[in-house]
XYZ file of C-alpha atoms in Angstrom:
256
model
C -30.290 36.624 62.502
C -26.901 37.380 64.036
C -24.589 39.972 62.637
C -21.366 38.807 61.007
C -19.219 40.013 63.898
C -21.380 38.290 66.531
C -21.449 35.083 64.523
C -17.653 35.163 64.266
C -17.316 35.795 68.012
C -19.714 32.938 68.763
C -17.713 30.495 66.633
C -14.341 31.580 68.028
C -15.645 31.320 71.576
C -16.285 27.575 71.191
C -13.473 26.775 68.746
C -10.274 25.352 70.270
C -6.949 24.629 68.544
C -3.963 23.033 70.227
C -0.724 22.006 68.474
C 0.800 18.733 69.600
C 4.327 19.185 70.860
C 7.189 17.877 68.682
C 4.732 17.166 65.828
C 3.094 19.061 62.988
C -0.376 17.942 64.147
C -2.999 20.411 65.409
C -6.015 19.208 67.380
C -9.208 21.167 66.563
C -12.396 20.925 68.585
C -15.693 22.771 68.677
C -18.468 22.678 71.252
C -22.076 22.910 70.009
C -25.486 21.646 71.040
C -25.753 19.738 67.766
C -23.154 17.128 66.716
C -23.670 17.906 63.030
C -22.939 21.584 63.620
C -19.801 20.785 65.623
C -18.604 18.483 62.858
C -19.387 21.048 60.174
C -17.512 23.837 61.968
C -14.415 21.696 62.551
C -14.313 20.413 58.973
C -14.834 23.907 57.596
C -12.049 25.276 59.805
C -9.660 22.626 58.514
C -10.542 23.325 54.892
C -10.153 27.072 55.355
C -6.808 26.565 57.063
C -5.601 24.485 54.144
C -6.703 27.150 51.690
C -5.064 29.910 53.712
C -1.866 27.891 54.055
C -1.747 27.212 50.312
C -2.396 30.870 49.565
C 0.365 31.912 51.955
C 2.806 29.532 50.221
C 1.811 30.955 46.842
C 2.311 34.493 48.085
C 5.727 33.608 49.450
C 6.683 31.985 46.148
C 5.396 35.016 44.278
C 7.399 37.398 46.496
C 10.490 35.297 45.967
C 9.977 35.326 42.198
C 9.456 39.094 42.186
C 12.608 39.592 44.257
C 14.679 37.415 41.914
C 13.270 39.190 38.868
C 14.226 42.544 40.364
C 17.719 41.307 41.167
C 18.094 39.858 37.673
C 16.923 43.094 36.064
C 19.323 45.152 38.173
C 22.252 42.827 37.487
C 21.469 42.724 33.773
C 21.538 46.505 33.665
C 24.887 46.544 35.459
C 26.224 43.961 33.002
C 25.097 46.110 30.079
C 26.874 49.116 31.602
C 30.068 47.126 32.150
C 30.009 45.749 28.597
C 29.392 49.214 27.191
C 32.291 50.639 29.183
C 34.589 47.865 27.930
C 33.477 48.315 24.321
C 33.995 52.079 24.509
C 37.456 51.667 25.984
C 38.536 49.209 23.281
C 37.146 51.464 20.566
C 38.925 54.546 21.894
C 42.205 52.850 22.804
C 42.409 50.669 19.671
C 44.601 48.069 21.349
C 45.232 44.685 19.771
C 48.525 42.851 20.402
C 49.047 44.192 23.909
C 45.517 43.183 24.818
C 46.189 39.628 23.605
C 49.303 39.502 25.715
C 47.362 40.694 28.720
C 44.656 38.094 28.072
C 47.275 35.341 27.950
C 48.772 36.559 31.237
C 45.338 36.651 32.822
C 44.548 33.095 31.720
C 47.847 31.900 33.115
C 47.215 33.709 36.381
C 43.706 32.243 36.672
C 45.022 28.740 35.992
C 47.718 29.236 38.625
C 45.137 30.436 41.148
C 42.924 27.413 40.496
C 45.823 24.978 40.790
C 47.153 26.731 43.885
C 43.782 26.622 45.642
C 43.293 22.960 44.762
C 46.758 22.064 46.019
C 46.293 24.119 49.197
C 42.989 22.355 49.905
C 44.638 18.944 49.410
C 47.507 19.882 51.710
C 45.146 21.019 54.457
C 43.139 17.796 54.173
C 46.220 15.583 54.201
C 47.697 17.458 57.165
C 44.521 16.865 59.169
C 44.467 13.157 58.301
C 48.178 12.885 59.034
C 47.638 14.391 62.480
C 44.926 11.774 63.083
C 47.377 9.041 62.076
C 49.811 10.295 64.694
C 47.506 11.042 67.620
C 44.126 9.373 67.001
C 42.840 6.089 68.394
C 43.074 2.860 66.397
C 39.694 3.264 64.719
C 40.366 6.888 63.746
C 43.830 5.923 62.454
C 42.403 3.145 60.286
C 39.805 5.499 58.811
C 42.392 8.229 58.188
C 44.803 5.756 56.578
C 42.090 4.327 54.316
C 41.118 7.856 53.262
C 44.701 8.805 52.496
C 45.396 5.630 50.516
C 42.220 6.128 48.476
C 43.366 9.577 47.339
C 44.922 9.418 43.845
C 47.813 11.670 44.797
C 49.070 9.719 47.822
C 47.839 6.284 46.757
C 49.977 6.489 43.600
C 53.148 7.179 45.599
C 55.347 4.083 45.066
C 56.830 4.214 48.578
C 53.414 4.515 50.193
C 52.052 1.765 47.959
C 54.898 -0.595 48.893
C 54.493 0.029 52.626
C 50.717 -0.365 52.321
C 51.093 -3.804 50.708
C 53.542 -4.893 53.418
C 51.278 -3.585 56.179
C 48.318 -5.438 54.670
C 50.288 -8.705 54.614
C 51.319 -8.317 58.247
C 47.744 -7.644 59.331
C 46.393 -10.608 57.386
C 49.028 -12.861 58.916
C 48.211 -11.702 62.427
C 44.473 -12.059 61.851
C 44.950 -15.581 60.541
C 47.133 -16.419 63.527
C 44.637 -15.121 66.103
C 41.420 -16.502 64.598
C 40.083 -19.946 63.927
C 40.059 -23.151 65.982
C 43.795 -23.061 66.717
C 44.040 -19.347 67.294
C 46.821 -18.018 69.481
C 46.749 -15.405 72.185
C 47.972 -11.851 71.841
C 51.023 -12.759 73.948
C 52.124 -15.488 71.555
C 55.662 -14.750 70.260
C 54.574 -14.868 66.628
C 51.597 -12.601 67.329
C 53.825 -10.179 69.260
C 56.342 -10.148 66.407
C 53.641 -9.425 63.843
C 52.230 -6.648 66.051
C 55.676 -5.110 66.246
C 56.069 -5.343 62.481
C 52.659 -3.730 62.019
C 53.582 -0.896 64.386
C 56.909 -0.403 62.622
C 55.268 -0.405 59.187
C 52.644 2.047 60.423
C 55.412 4.382 61.539
C 57.079 4.086 58.141
C 53.726 4.812 56.516
C 53.298 7.960 58.593
C 56.808 9.115 57.659
C 56.237 8.380 53.962
C 52.941 10.262 53.912
C 54.520 13.144 55.833
C 57.311 13.321 53.240
C 54.756 13.333 50.443
C 52.768 16.126 52.122
C 55.998 18.071 52.614
C 56.742 17.775 48.888
C 53.236 19.038 48.161
C 53.876 22.010 50.436
C 57.040 22.682 48.445
C 55.061 22.610 45.200
C 52.542 24.960 46.780
C 55.305 27.409 47.649
C 56.631 27.222 44.095
C 53.175 27.930 42.702
C 52.808 30.899 45.031
C 56.113 32.287 43.791
C 55.131 31.739 40.175
C 51.801 33.412 40.852
C 53.538 36.428 42.366
C 55.792 36.739 39.318
C 52.830 36.487 36.957
C 50.979 39.151 38.944
C 54.035 41.413 38.733
C 54.123 40.937 34.965
C 50.520 42.021 34.668
C 51.128 45.013 36.913
C 54.037 46.047 34.693
C 51.866 46.242 31.582
C 50.866 49.714 30.308
C 47.932 51.498 31.866
C 45.639 50.838 28.933
C 45.942 47.085 29.266
C 45.441 47.304 33.018
C 42.300 49.349 32.478
C 41.022 46.845 29.955
C 41.699 44.013 32.401
C 39.721 45.790 35.087
C 36.776 46.397 32.753
C 36.879 42.802 31.498
C 36.856 41.555 35.055
C 33.832 43.707 35.819
C 31.999 42.253 32.820
C 32.860 38.687 33.829
C 31.840 39.304 37.420
C 28.455 40.694 36.417
C 27.936 37.846 33.922
C 28.565 35.254 36.624
């Protein structure tokens, strides 16, 4: 009868594992003087590996759950503290109308921030696509133009819509002229004229989109100015309202 340690050493001495490169497959082999024993050892090793792997996954999931529970408990406690501080301040200060005014200013400021960020994101996207229209290859320009025309903001522009329809007609006419049994060459006068019209319309399209983006930049600047004025209004409110705003923001932050 072998001891446990010697039996383990004897098994490990003949047991071989080799992962296959670029795969999740592991080759397992065992050398023994009896085929049944070799088969039994290999099968047992695989089963034990599966059990250990499943247990490891469960432990990892359990650790993750414990971590999230701890974070949730800590954040809940902080939220309770922030709510208590806000309730105490309102009870001691006894503010009513000024607080409502501050709340209205805060809502307006939040709405301005949301609109400003949305408009700024649109402007950045349109500027990138516009640069592709000016400097990209034909395929990139077509993709950029299709993306711009599919946007509700630019696609609804009447000037852009009119140029887009004209450009589509020119392209269809040129495609019809240069395909089919009686197709003409690219040097054909009619084909050259249509290509020139397409190029001219494309330039008008770029200018129209650039003008639209410029108007959006102007709206963005106006929103930034309005936001600055709204922020100044809030800053001019009495200290009690400012304190309440800070405590309310803490509560909302912890709740999120």
